[in-house]
Amino acid sequence: MKIVDKINKALDDDRCFWSFEYFPPKTQQGVMNLYDRIERMCKLGPLFIDVTWRWGGRSSDLTLELCSNSQTVYGVEANMHMTCTNTNFGLIKEALEKAKDQGVQNVLALRGDLPDGTVEFDPSVGEFKYATDLVRYIRNTYGDYFCIAVAGYPEGCQGPEDVDRDIQYLKEKQDAGADIVVTQLFYDVDNFMAWVAKCRQAGITMPILPGIMPIQNYGGFKRMTELCRIGVPQEIWDRLEPIKDDDQAIKDYGIEVAVDMINKMKAGGVRGFHFYTINLERSTRLVLEKLNFVPAVSEVRPLPWNPSLSEKRAGENVRPIFWRNHARSYIKRTELWDEFPNGRWGDARSPAYGELIHGVQVRLPADQALCKWGTPESVGDVTSIFVRYCQGKLDSLPWSDTQLQAESSAIQDRLAQINGAGFLTINSQPSCNGAPSSDKVHGWGPSNGFVYKKAYLEFFVSPANMQALLRRLATAPTATYYAVNKAGELFTNCVEDSPNAVTWGVFPGKEILQPTIVERVSFLAWKDEAFDFWNAWSKVYAEESPASALLKGICSDWYLMNIVENNFQSHPESIFELFDGLGSQPTN
């Protein structure tokens, strides 16, 4: 979808909105970390994100990959930067064709900085001299397919003396086909508001989004404002000077400045705000929280998982619960399906999952993984790591890059308890009997609806503990389970292969939605991935080390098991009663 349409809808509703900018990291580890950050920050409800590219198109493929995956995996509209300076025409044409093929409809057209201190345009390297030329080419070639954003400079591109001339150029960009304006960062709100008024007087009618960059540290702020020739009110310098060596105090003050700026602009009628995140999360999140810019649950969670914006997956509204923390993998392994489940999980689904081409990997560098998880040399050590995660003392495991989901806070103590007994959980949800769809913890879907969930646990378990649990399950008529080891030996009490809905919602004027299911074929596809994380974790340690041998041994000997308590009307902890008195930690 074109972001100008979403912006105009928000403006028509007189509703505030915000967007985030990221840049492509230079390492693969940095890319993986950025994906995790984008996924987390999507919960803050951005109207869109955008991704820069390096001059000359040096990051064009990665920029497009980040944009495409953000739309397909995380369900957020993405805006792809494109600079024309020193960028070969063929590269621009190829990038635009790829963007169109992958469903990216939004482009931020920029001239870009001239490299290596050059001051003159070199026509032998790039065919477009100005951003206006690029805008005109995109509009003439692709018609209305792309929403074209352009840059605005409240303090002039090169300095204050350029302001009036830059406004004239901005009008030319609008006439060439541009749709929206995103401004350079600034800190003088009065100057920005006056600049917007001059733009309107010049006939510029495009929505104008002010660029906000929360201050992160003194040195970086000073360099950035000097590089961009940004005027900073003396009051800000006066407040920064006494704390310039205290990075945390600088960050806290930067949040205060951003909040004050946005409140002032909001009072002046501005409704959209574009955050230059510099790939950081905390300051942007705290600014939004302090402004009480909290998106409606229906906007952030139309389903319990992020719906894809891929045209091919339009209408998809059912997924297995197993990939809850691994959406990218699920998208990749199902990308060749002809159709995607809509309304029910059944014949619409193709019969096979794609293979794991590159396997799984621990997201942390080895030194950080060692610092966080230590060097386990016994099952008790591994158990302790899982318990600390459940207690909130660790923020990640190999199977999950984030802390426990908010809904699991109600069962946090019980999760820690069964992990301590040797049932190592990697996925869970408590039961829920008719919570409002607007509920901040359990809610999802359209307004005025009600959501329901069955209690669900997924965990690794030793053979001895599993046998004891199976005997207990034989006396639990409302519980169903699957258990499988790496070799594929399967235990289950499900007499049919029919999908079991574990989440559903009832909404006014709609059929009942069942977006999350447990199902045998999907579980057996997921188990290869789940077990592979043990091997990936083992690679943090030396090949022949006790820690590596321990983790590989768990991978080869233990079982992956899931249990559904189908009585959703029972209290949220009822599923844990199956584990009371069970559990042991086998010696190595």
Coordinates of C-alpha atoms in Angstrom, one line a residue:
M1 CA 0.0 0.0 0.0
K2 CA 1.2 3.5 -0.7
I3 CA 2.1 5.3 2.5
V4 CA 0.6 8.6 1.2
D5 CA -2.8 7.0 1.4
K6 CA -2.2 5.9 5.0
I7 CA -1.0 9.4 5.9
N8 CA -4.0 11.1 4.3
K9 CA -6.3 8.7 6.1
A10 CA -4.6 9.6 9.5
L11 CA -4.8 13.3 8.7
D12 CA -8.5 13.0 7.8
D13 CA -9.0 11.3 11.2
D14 CA -7.0 14.1 12.9
R15 CA -4.9 11.3 14.3
C16 CA -1.2 11.4 15.3
F17 CA 1.1 8.9 13.5
W18 CA 4.9 8.2 13.5
S19 CA 7.4 6.4 11.4
F20 CA 11.0 5.0 11.9
E21 CA 14.1 5.2 9.8
Y22 CA 16.9 2.5 9.8
F23 CA 20.2 2.1 7.9
P24 CA 21.6 -1.2 6.5
P25 CA 24.2 -2.7 8.9
K26 CA 27.6 -3.6 7.5
T27 CA 27.7 -7.2 9.0
Q28 CA 25.4 -10.2 8.7
Q29 CA 25.1 -10.2 12.5
G30 CA 24.1 -6.6 12.5
V31 CA 21.4 -7.4 9.9
M32 CA 20.0 -10.1 12.1
N33 CA 20.0 -7.8 15.1
L34 CA 18.2 -5.1 13.1
Y35 CA 15.5 -7.5 12.0
D36 CA 14.9 -8.3 15.7
R37 CA 14.8 -4.6 16.5
I38 CA 12.3 -3.9 13.6
E39 CA 10.1 -6.7 14.9
R40 CA 10.1 -5.3 18.4
M41 CA 9.6 -1.7 17.3
C42 CA 6.6 -2.7 15.1
K43 CA 4.8 -3.2 18.3
L44 CA 5.0 0.6 18.8
G45 CA 2.7 1.0 15.8
P46 CA 4.7 2.9 13.2
L47 CA 2.7 3.9 10.1
F48 CA 5.7 2.9 8.1
I49 CA 9.5 2.4 8.2
D50 CA 12.1 3.5 5.8
V51 CA 15.6 2.2 5.1
T52 CA 18.5 4.2 3.7
W53 CA 21.0 3.1 1.1
R54 CA 24.6 4.1 0.7
W55 CA 25.6 6.5 -2.0
G56 CA 26.2 4.9 -5.4
G57 CA 23.6 2.2 -4.5
R58 CA 26.2 0.2 -2.6
S59 CA 23.6 -1.2 -0.3
S60 CA 20.7 -1.3 -2.8
D61 CA 20.2 -5.1 -2.5
L62 CA 20.3 -5.1 1.3
T63 CA 18.1 -2.0 1.4
L64 CA 15.5 -3.7 -0.7
E65 CA 15.8 -7.0 1.2
L66 CA 15.2 -5.1 4.5
C67 CA 12.2 -3.4 3.0
S68 CA 10.7 -6.5 1.4
N69 CA 11.2 -8.6 4.5
S70 CA 9.7 -5.9 6.8
Q71 CA 6.5 -6.0 4.7
T72 CA 6.4 -9.8 4.2
V73 CA 7.4 -10.9 7.7
Y74 CA 6.5 -8.1 10.0
G75 CA 3.5 -6.6 8.1
V76 CA 4.8 -2.9 8.1
E77 CA 4.9 -0.7 5.0
A78 CA 8.4 0.1 4.0
N79 CA 9.9 3.1 2.2
M80 CA 13.0 2.4 0.2
H81 CA 15.6 5.2 0.0
M82 CA 17.2 5.8 -3.4
T83 CA 20.0 8.2 -4.3
C84 CA 20.8 9.2 -7.8
T85 CA 24.2 10.8 -7.3
N86 CA 27.0 8.6 -8.7
T87 CA 24.4 5.9 -9.3
N88 CA 24.3 4.2 -12.7
F89 CA 21.0 4.5 -14.4
G90 CA 20.9 0.7 -14.9
L91 CA 21.2 0.2 -11.2
I92 CA 18.3 2.6 -10.5
K93 CA 16.1 0.9 -13.1
E94 CA 17.0 -2.6 -11.8
A95 CA 16.3 -1.6 -8.2
L96 CA 12.9 -0.1 -9.1
E97 CA 11.9 -3.2 -11.0
K98 CA 12.9 -5.5 -8.1
A99 CA 11.0 -3.3 -5.7
K100 CA 7.9 -3.5 -7.8
D101 CA 8.3 -7.3 -8.2
Q102 CA 8.6 -7.6 -4.4
G103 CA 5.6 -5.4 -3.7
V104 CA 7.5 -2.4 -2.3
Q105 CA 5.5 0.6 -3.4
N106 CA 7.2 3.4 -1.6
V107 CA 10.5 5.2 -2.5
L108 CA 12.3 8.2 -1.0
A109 CA 14.0 9.9 -3.9
L110 CA 17.2 11.8 -3.0
R111 CA 20.1 13.4 -4.8
G112 CA 22.5 12.1 -2.2
D113 CA 25.9 13.5 -1.1
L114 CA 28.6 13.9 -3.6
P115 CA 31.4 11.5 -2.7
D116 CA 35.0 12.3 -1.6
G117 CA 34.4 16.0 -1.2
T118 CA 33.5 16.6 -4.9
V119 CA 31.4 19.6 -5.6
E120 CA 30.5 19.0 -9.3
F121 CA 28.1 16.5 -10.8
D122 CA 29.8 13.9 -13.0
P123 CA 27.4 12.9 -15.8
S124 CA 29.7 9.9 -16.8
V125 CA 28.8 8.2 -13.5
G126 CA 25.2 9.1 -12.8
E127 CA 22.5 10.1 -15.4
F128 CA 20.4 12.1 -12.8
K129 CA 21.8 15.3 -11.6
Y130 CA 19.0 16.2 -9.1
A131 CA 16.4 14.4 -7.0
T132 CA 13.8 16.1 -9.2
D133 CA 15.1 14.2 -12.2
L134 CA 14.8 10.9 -10.3
V135 CA 11.2 11.8 -9.2
R136 CA 10.2 12.6 -12.8
Y137 CA 11.7 9.4 -14.1
I138 CA 9.9 7.2 -11.5
R139 CA 6.6 8.9 -12.2
N140 CA 6.9 8.9 -15.9
T141 CA 8.0 5.3 -16.0
Y142 CA 5.8 3.7 -13.4
G143 CA 2.8 5.9 -13.3
D144 CA 1.0 5.9 -10.0
Y145 CA 2.5 2.6 -8.7
F146 CA 5.0 4.2 -6.4
C147 CA 4.4 6.7 -3.6
I148 CA 7.4 9.0 -4.0
A149 CA 8.8 10.8 -0.9
V150 CA 11.3 13.6 -1.1
A151 CA 13.5 15.4 1.4
G152 CA 12.8 18.9 2.8
Y153 CA 15.3 21.2 4.4
P154 CA 13.9 23.6 7.0
E155 CA 17.3 25.2 7.4
G156 CA 18.5 24.9 3.8
C157 CA 20.3 22.0 2.2
Q158 CA 23.6 23.8 2.4
G159 CA 22.7 26.6 4.9
P160 CA 20.1 29.2 5.8
E161 CA 20.9 31.2 2.6
D162 CA 19.5 28.3 0.6
V163 CA 16.0 28.1 2.3
D164 CA 14.0 30.0 -0.3
R165 CA 15.7 28.4 -3.2
D166 CA 15.2 24.9 -1.6
I167 CA 11.5 25.6 -1.3
Q168 CA 11.4 26.4 -5.0
Y169 CA 13.1 23.1 -5.7
L170 CA 10.7 21.3 -3.4
K171 CA 7.8 22.7 -5.4
E172 CA 9.5 21.4 -8.6
K173 CA 9.7 18.0 -7.0
Q174 CA 5.9 18.1 -6.2
D175 CA 5.2 19.2 -9.8
A176 CA 7.4 16.3 -11.0
G177 CA 5.2 13.8 -9.1
A178 CA 6.4 13.7 -5.5
D179 CA 3.7 12.8 -2.9
I180 CA 5.2 13.5 0.6
V181 CA 8.0 15.4 2.3
V182 CA 10.3 14.0 5.0
T183 CA 12.5 16.7 6.5
Q184 CA 16.0 16.7 7.6
L185 CA 16.4 16.6 11.4
F186 CA 16.2 19.9 13.3
Y187 CA 15.8 21.2 16.9
D188 CA 14.3 24.6 16.3
V189 CA 10.6 24.1 16.2
D190 CA 9.7 27.8 15.6
N191 CA 11.9 27.8 12.6
F192 CA 10.3 24.6 11.3
M193 CA 6.8 25.9 11.7
A194 CA 7.7 29.1 9.9
W195 CA 9.3 27.0 7.1
V196 CA 6.1 24.9 6.7
A197 CA 4.1 28.1 6.4
K198 CA 6.4 29.3 3.6
C199 CA 6.1 26.0 1.8
R200 CA 2.3 26.3 1.9
Q201 CA 2.5 29.8 0.6
A202 CA 4.7 28.5 -2.3
G203 CA 1.9 26.1 -3.3
I204 CA 3.4 23.0 -1.7
T205 CA 0.4 20.9 -0.6
M206 CA 2.2 17.6 0.1
P207 CA 2.1 16.2 3.7
I208 CA 5.3 17.3 5.5
L209 CA 6.7 14.9 8.2
P210 CA 9.3 16.5 10.5
G211 CA 12.4 14.5 11.1
I212 CA 13.1 13.9 14.8
M213 CA 16.4 12.5 16.1
P214 CA 16.6 12.1 19.9
I215 CA 20.0 13.1 21.2
Q216 CA 22.1 10.1 22.1
N217 CA 25.5 11.5 23.1
Y218 CA 27.3 14.8 23.1
G219 CA 30.0 14.2 20.6
G220 CA 27.8 12.5 18.1
F221 CA 25.2 15.3 18.4
K222 CA 27.8 18.0 17.9
R223 CA 29.2 16.3 14.8
M224 CA 25.8 15.6 13.3
T225 CA 24.5 19.1 13.7
E226 CA 27.7 20.5 12.3
L227 CA 27.7 18.1 9.4
C228 CA 24.1 18.8 8.5
R229 CA 24.5 22.6 9.3
I230 CA 21.7 22.4 11.8
G231 CA 21.0 25.3 14.1
V232 CA 20.6 24.3 17.8
P233 CA 18.8 26.7 20.3
Q234 CA 21.2 27.9 22.9
E235 CA 19.1 26.6 25.6
I236 CA 19.9 23.0 24.5
W237 CA 23.6 23.7 24.4
D238 CA 23.4 25.2 27.9
R239 CA 21.6 22.1 29.2
L240 CA 24.0 19.7 27.5
E241 CA 27.3 21.4 28.6
P242 CA 27.2 20.3 32.3
I243 CA 26.3 16.7 31.5
K244 CA 28.3 16.2 28.3
D245 CA 30.4 13.4 29.8
D246 CA 27.4 11.5 31.2
D247 CA 25.9 9.5 28.3
Q248 CA 22.9 8.3 30.3
A249 CA 22.0 11.9 31.3
I250 CA 22.4 13.0 27.7
K251 CA 20.0 10.3 26.5
D252 CA 17.5 11.2 29.2
Y253 CA 17.7 14.9 28.2
G254 CA 17.5 13.9 24.5
I255 CA 14.2 12.2 25.2
E256 CA 12.9 15.3 27.0
V257 CA 13.9 17.5 24.1
A258 CA 12.1 15.3 21.6
V259 CA 8.9 15.1 23.7
D260 CA 8.9 19.0 24.1
M261 CA 9.4 19.4 20.3
I262 CA 6.6 17.1 19.3
N263 CA 4.2 18.5 21.9
K264 CA 4.9 22.0 20.5
M265 CA 4.4 20.9 16.9
K266 CA 1.3 18.9 17.8
A267 CA -0.2 22.1 19.3
G268 CA 0.6 23.8 16.0
G269 CA -1.4 21.2 14.0
V270 CA 1.4 18.7 13.0
R271 CA 0.2 15.1 13.2
G272 CA 3.0 13.0 11.7
F273 CA 6.5 12.5 13.1
H274 CA 9.4 10.7 11.5
F275 CA 12.1 9.3 13.9
Y276 CA 15.7 8.9 12.8
T277 CA 16.4 5.9 15.1
I278 CA 20.0 5.4 14.0
N279 CA 19.1 1.7 14.6
L280 CA 18.4 2.3 18.3
E281 CA 15.2 1.5 20.1
R282 CA 15.1 2.8 23.6
S283 CA 14.9 6.6 23.1
T284 CA 12.3 6.4 20.4
R285 CA 10.2 4.0 22.5
L286 CA 10.4 6.2 25.6
V287 CA 9.5 9.3 23.6
L288 CA 6.4 7.6 22.3
E289 CA 5.5 6.4 25.8
K290 CA 5.9 9.8 27.3
L291 CA 3.7 11.3 24.6
N292 CA 1.1 8.6 25.3
F293 CA 1.4 7.7 21.6
V294 CA 0.1 4.2 22.1
P295 CA -1.5 2.6 19.1
A296 CA -4.8 0.8 19.3
V297 CA -4.6 -3.0 19.8
S298 CA -6.5 -3.5 16.5
E299 CA -3.8 -1.5 14.6
V300 CA -0.8 -3.3 16.1
R301 CA -2.4 -6.8 16.4
P302 CA -5.0 -7.5 13.7
L303 CA -4.1 -11.1 14.4
P304 CA -2.0 -12.7 17.2
W305 CA 0.9 -12.7 14.7
N306 CA 1.9 -10.0 12.2
P307 CA 0.0 -10.4 8.9
S308 CA 2.2 -10.3 5.8
L309 CA 1.7 -7.4 3.4
S310 CA 2.8 -9.7 0.5
E311 CA 0.2 -9.8 -2.2
K312 CA 0.6 -13.5 -2.5
R313 CA -0.3 -14.0 1.2
A314 CA -3.2 -11.6 1.1
G315 CA -6.0 -13.0 3.2
E316 CA -3.7 -15.5 5.1
N317 CA -5.2 -15.7 8.6
V318 CA -4.1 -19.1 10.0
R319 CA -0.7 -20.3 11.1
P320 CA 0.8 -23.0 13.3
I321 CA 1.8 -21.8 16.8
F322 CA 5.2 -23.4 16.6
W323 CA 6.9 -20.6 14.6
R324 CA 5.6 -18.0 17.0
N325 CA 9.1 -16.6 17.7
H326 CA 10.4 -17.4 14.2
A327 CA 8.2 -15.7 11.7
R328 CA 11.1 -15.2 9.1
S329 CA 11.7 -18.9 9.0
Y330 CA 8.0 -19.7 8.6
I331 CA 7.7 -17.2 5.7
K332 CA 10.7 -18.7 4.0
R333 CA 9.6 -22.3 4.4
T334 CA 6.2 -21.6 3.0
E335 CA 7.0 -19.2 0.3
L336 CA 6.5 -21.7 -2.5
W337 CA 2.9 -22.6 -1.4
D338 CA 0.3 -21.9 -4.0
E339 CA -2.3 -20.7 -1.5
F340 CA -2.3 -19.8 2.1
P341 CA -4.9 -20.7 4.7
N342 CA -7.8 -18.4 5.0
G343 CA -10.5 -19.2 7.5
R344 CA -9.4 -22.7 8.1
W345 CA -6.3 -24.9 7.9
G346 CA -6.9 -27.6 5.4
D347 CA -6.9 -28.2 1.7
A348 CA -5.8 -24.7 0.9
R349 CA -2.4 -25.5 2.3
S350 CA 0.2 -27.0 0.1
P351 CA 1.4 -30.4 1.4
A352 CA 5.1 -29.7 2.2
Y353 CA 7.3 -27.3 4.0
G354 CA 10.4 -26.1 2.3
E355 CA 13.7 -27.4 3.7
L356 CA 16.0 -25.5 6.0
I357 CA 18.6 -24.3 3.5
H358 CA 21.1 -22.8 5.8
G359 CA 20.0 -24.3 9.1
V360 CA 19.5 -22.1 12.2
Q361 CA 22.0 -20.0 14.1
V362 CA 22.4 -18.4 17.5
R363 CA 21.9 -14.7 16.9
L364 CA 24.5 -13.6 19.4
P365 CA 28.2 -13.4 18.7
A366 CA 30.1 -16.2 20.6
D367 CA 31.5 -13.8 23.2
Q368 CA 28.1 -12.3 24.0
A369 CA 26.5 -15.8 24.1
L370 CA 29.2 -16.9 26.6
C371 CA 28.6 -13.8 28.7
K372 CA 24.8 -14.4 28.7
W373 CA 24.5 -18.2 29.0
G374 CA 27.9 -19.1 30.5
T375 CA 29.4 -22.6 29.9
P376 CA 26.9 -25.3 30.9
E377 CA 28.5 -28.6 31.9
S378 CA 25.5 -30.4 33.3
V379 CA 21.8 -30.7 32.6
G380 CA 21.3 -28.7 35.8
D381 CA 23.3 -25.8 34.3
V382 CA 21.1 -25.8 31.2
T383 CA 18.0 -26.0 33.4
S384 CA 19.2 -23.0 35.4
I385 CA 19.6 -21.0 32.2
F386 CA 15.9 -21.7 31.2
V387 CA 14.7 -20.9 34.7
R388 CA 16.5 -17.5 34.7
Y389 CA 14.9 -16.7 31.3
C390 CA 11.5 -17.5 32.7
Q391 CA 12.2 -15.3 35.7
G392 CA 13.1 -12.4 33.5
K393 CA 16.8 -12.5 34.5
L394 CA 17.8 -13.3 30.9
D395 CA 16.4 -11.6 27.9
S396 CA 16.9 -14.3 25.3
L397 CA 17.5 -18.0 24.6
P398 CA 18.7 -19.6 21.4
W399 CA 15.0 -20.2 20.6
S400 CA 13.8 -16.7 21.4
D401 CA 15.5 -13.4 20.8
T402 CA 13.2 -11.5 23.2
Q403 CA 11.9 -11.8 26.7
L404 CA 8.8 -13.8 27.6
Q405 CA 5.7 -12.4 25.9
A406 CA 3.5 -10.2 28.0
E407 CA 0.7 -12.7 28.1
S408 CA 3.0 -15.3 29.8
S409 CA 3.6 -13.0 32.8
A410 CA 0.5 -14.5 34.5
I411 CA 2.2 -18.0 34.4
Q412 CA 5.8 -16.9 34.8
D413 CA 6.3 -18.5 38.2
R414 CA 4.8 -21.8 37.1
L415 CA 7.0 -21.8 34.0
A416 CA 10.1 -21.3 36.1
Q417 CA 8.9 -24.1 38.3
I418 CA 8.5 -26.7 35.6
N419 CA 11.7 -25.6 33.9
G420 CA 13.4 -26.2 37.2
A421 CA 12.0 -29.8 37.1
G422 CA 13.6 -30.4 33.7
F423 CA 10.8 -29.5 31.3
L424 CA 12.6 -26.8 29.2
T425 CA 9.9 -24.6 27.7
I426 CA 10.4 -22.7 24.4
N427 CA 6.8 -21.6 23.8
S428 CA 3.7 -21.1 25.9
Q429 CA 0.4 -19.3 26.2
P430 CA -2.1 -19.2 29.1
S431 CA -5.8 -19.9 28.6
C432 CA -8.1 -17.0 28.1
N433 CA -11.9 -17.2 28.2
G434 CA -13.4 -14.2 26.3
A435 CA -11.1 -11.3 26.9
P436 CA -12.0 -8.0 25.1
S437 CA -10.2 -7.7 21.8
S438 CA -8.9 -4.3 23.1
D439 CA -7.2 -6.0 26.1
K440 CA -3.5 -4.8 26.2
V441 CA -2.2 -8.3 27.0
H442 CA -4.5 -10.9 25.3
G443 CA -6.3 -8.7 22.8
W444 CA -6.1 -8.7 19.0
G445 CA -8.4 -8.1 16.1
P446 CA -11.2 -5.6 15.4
S447 CA -12.8 -3.5 18.1
N448 CA -15.7 -4.8 20.2
G449 CA -14.7 -8.4 19.9
F450 CA -13.7 -11.2 22.3
V451 CA -10.7 -13.5 22.1
Y452 CA -10.2 -17.0 23.5
K453 CA -7.1 -19.2 24.0
K454 CA -6.4 -22.7 25.1
A455 CA -3.4 -23.2 27.4
Y456 CA -0.4 -24.3 25.5
L457 CA 3.1 -25.5 26.4
E458 CA 6.0 -26.6 24.2
F459 CA 9.2 -27.9 25.8
F460 CA 12.2 -30.2 25.6
V461 CA 12.0 -33.2 27.9
S462 CA 14.3 -36.1 28.8
P463 CA 13.0 -39.6 27.9
A464 CA 12.5 -40.5 31.6
N465 CA 10.6 -37.4 32.4
M466 CA 8.5 -37.8 29.2
Q467 CA 7.4 -41.3 30.2
A468 CA 6.3 -40.1 33.6
L469 CA 4.4 -37.3 32.0
L470 CA 2.7 -39.6 29.5
R471 CA 1.4 -41.7 32.3
R472 CA 0.0 -38.6 33.9
L473 CA -1.6 -37.5 30.6
A474 CA -3.3 -40.8 30.2
T475 CA -5.6 -39.7 33.1
A476 CA -6.2 -36.2 31.6
P477 CA -9.1 -36.5 29.1
T478 CA -9.0 -32.8 28.0
A479 CA -5.3 -32.6 27.2
T480 CA -3.8 -33.5 23.9
Y481 CA -0.1 -33.8 23.1
Y482 CA 2.6 -34.6 20.5
A483 CA 6.1 -35.7 21.4
V484 CA 8.9 -36.4 19.0
N485 CA 12.6 -36.9 19.1
K486 CA 15.2 -35.8 16.5
A487 CA 15.0 -39.2 14.8
G488 CA 11.3 -38.7 14.3
E489 CA 9.9 -41.2 16.8
L490 CA 6.4 -39.8 17.5
F491 CA 4.1 -40.2 20.5
T492 CA 0.6 -38.6 20.5
N493 CA -2.9 -39.2 21.9
C494 CA -4.5 -37.4 18.9
V495 CA -6.6 -39.9 17.0
E496 CA -6.9 -37.7 14.0
D497 CA -4.6 -35.3 12.1
S498 CA -7.2 -32.5 12.2
P499 CA -5.8 -29.1 13.2
N500 CA -6.6 -28.0 16.8
A501 CA -7.4 -24.3 17.1
V502 CA -5.6 -22.9 20.1
T503 CA -6.6 -19.2 19.5
W504 CA -9.8 -17.8 18.2
G505 CA -11.8 -14.6 18.1
V506 CA -15.4 -13.6 17.8
F507 CA -16.0 -10.1 16.2
P508 CA -19.1 -8.2 15.2
G509 CA -20.2 -9.0 11.7
K510 CA -17.5 -11.5 11.0
E511 CA -17.1 -15.3 11.0
I512 CA -15.1 -16.7 13.9
L513 CA -11.4 -16.4 13.2
Q514 CA -9.0 -19.2 14.3
P515 CA -5.6 -17.7 13.5
T516 CA -3.4 -20.1 15.6
I517 CA -3.5 -23.9 15.4
V518 CA -1.6 -27.0 16.5
E519 CA -1.2 -29.7 13.8
R520 CA 0.9 -32.8 13.3
V521 CA 2.5 -32.2 9.9
S522 CA 3.5 -28.7 10.9
F523 CA 4.9 -29.9 14.2
L524 CA 7.1 -32.5 12.5
A525 CA 8.4 -29.8 10.1
W526 CA 9.1 -27.5 13.0
K527 CA 10.9 -30.1 15.1
D528 CA 13.9 -30.2 12.8
E529 CA 14.4 -26.5 13.3
A530 CA 13.8 -26.7 17.0
F531 CA 16.3 -29.4 17.6
D532 CA 18.9 -27.7 15.3
F533 CA 19.1 -24.8 17.8
W534 CA 20.9 -27.2 20.3
N535 CA 23.6 -27.8 17.7
A536 CA 23.8 -24.1 16.9
W537 CA 24.2 -23.4 20.6
S538 CA 26.9 -26.1 20.9
K539 CA 29.0 -24.2 18.2
V540 CA 29.5 -21.4 20.7
Y541 CA 31.9 -23.7 22.5
A542 CA 35.0 -25.7 21.4
E543 CA 34.2 -28.8 19.3
E544 CA 35.3 -31.3 21.9
S545 CA 34.4 -29.4 25.0
P546 CA 32.0 -30.7 27.7
A547 CA 29.5 -27.9 27.0
S548 CA 29.4 -28.8 23.3
A549 CA 29.0 -32.5 24.0
L550 CA 26.2 -31.8 26.6
L551 CA 24.1 -29.8 24.2
K552 CA 24.6 -32.2 21.3
G553 CA 23.6 -35.0 23.7
I554 CA 20.3 -33.3 24.6
C555 CA 19.7 -32.7 20.9
S556 CA 20.1 -36.4 20.1
D557 CA 18.4 -37.9 23.1
W558 CA 15.6 -35.7 24.3
Y559 CA 12.1 -35.1 23.0
L560 CA 10.3 -32.0 21.8
M561 CA 6.7 -32.1 23.2
N562 CA 3.7 -29.9 23.1
I563 CA 0.5 -30.1 25.2
V564 CA -2.8 -28.3 24.7
E565 CA -5.3 -28.1 27.6
N566 CA -8.5 -28.0 25.5
N567 CA -10.7 -26.9 28.4
F568 CA -10.2 -23.2 27.9
Q569 CA -12.6 -22.4 30.7
S570 CA -10.3 -23.8 33.3
H571 CA -8.0 -21.4 35.2
P572 CA -4.8 -20.4 33.5
E573 CA -2.5 -22.6 35.7
S574 CA -4.5 -25.8 35.3
I575 CA -2.2 -27.2 32.6
F576 CA 0.7 -27.0 35.1
E577 CA -1.1 -29.4 37.5
L578 CA -0.1 -32.1 35.0
F579 CA 3.5 -31.6 36.1
D580 CA 3.0 -31.5 39.9
G581 CA 5.4 -34.0 41.5
L582 CA 7.1 -34.8 38.3
G583 CA 10.6 -34.1 37.1
S584 CA 14.1 -35.0 37.6
Q585 CA 17.4 -33.8 36.3
P586 CA 19.2 -36.8 34.8
T587 CA 22.9 -37.0 35.2
N588 CA 25.1 -36.8 32.1

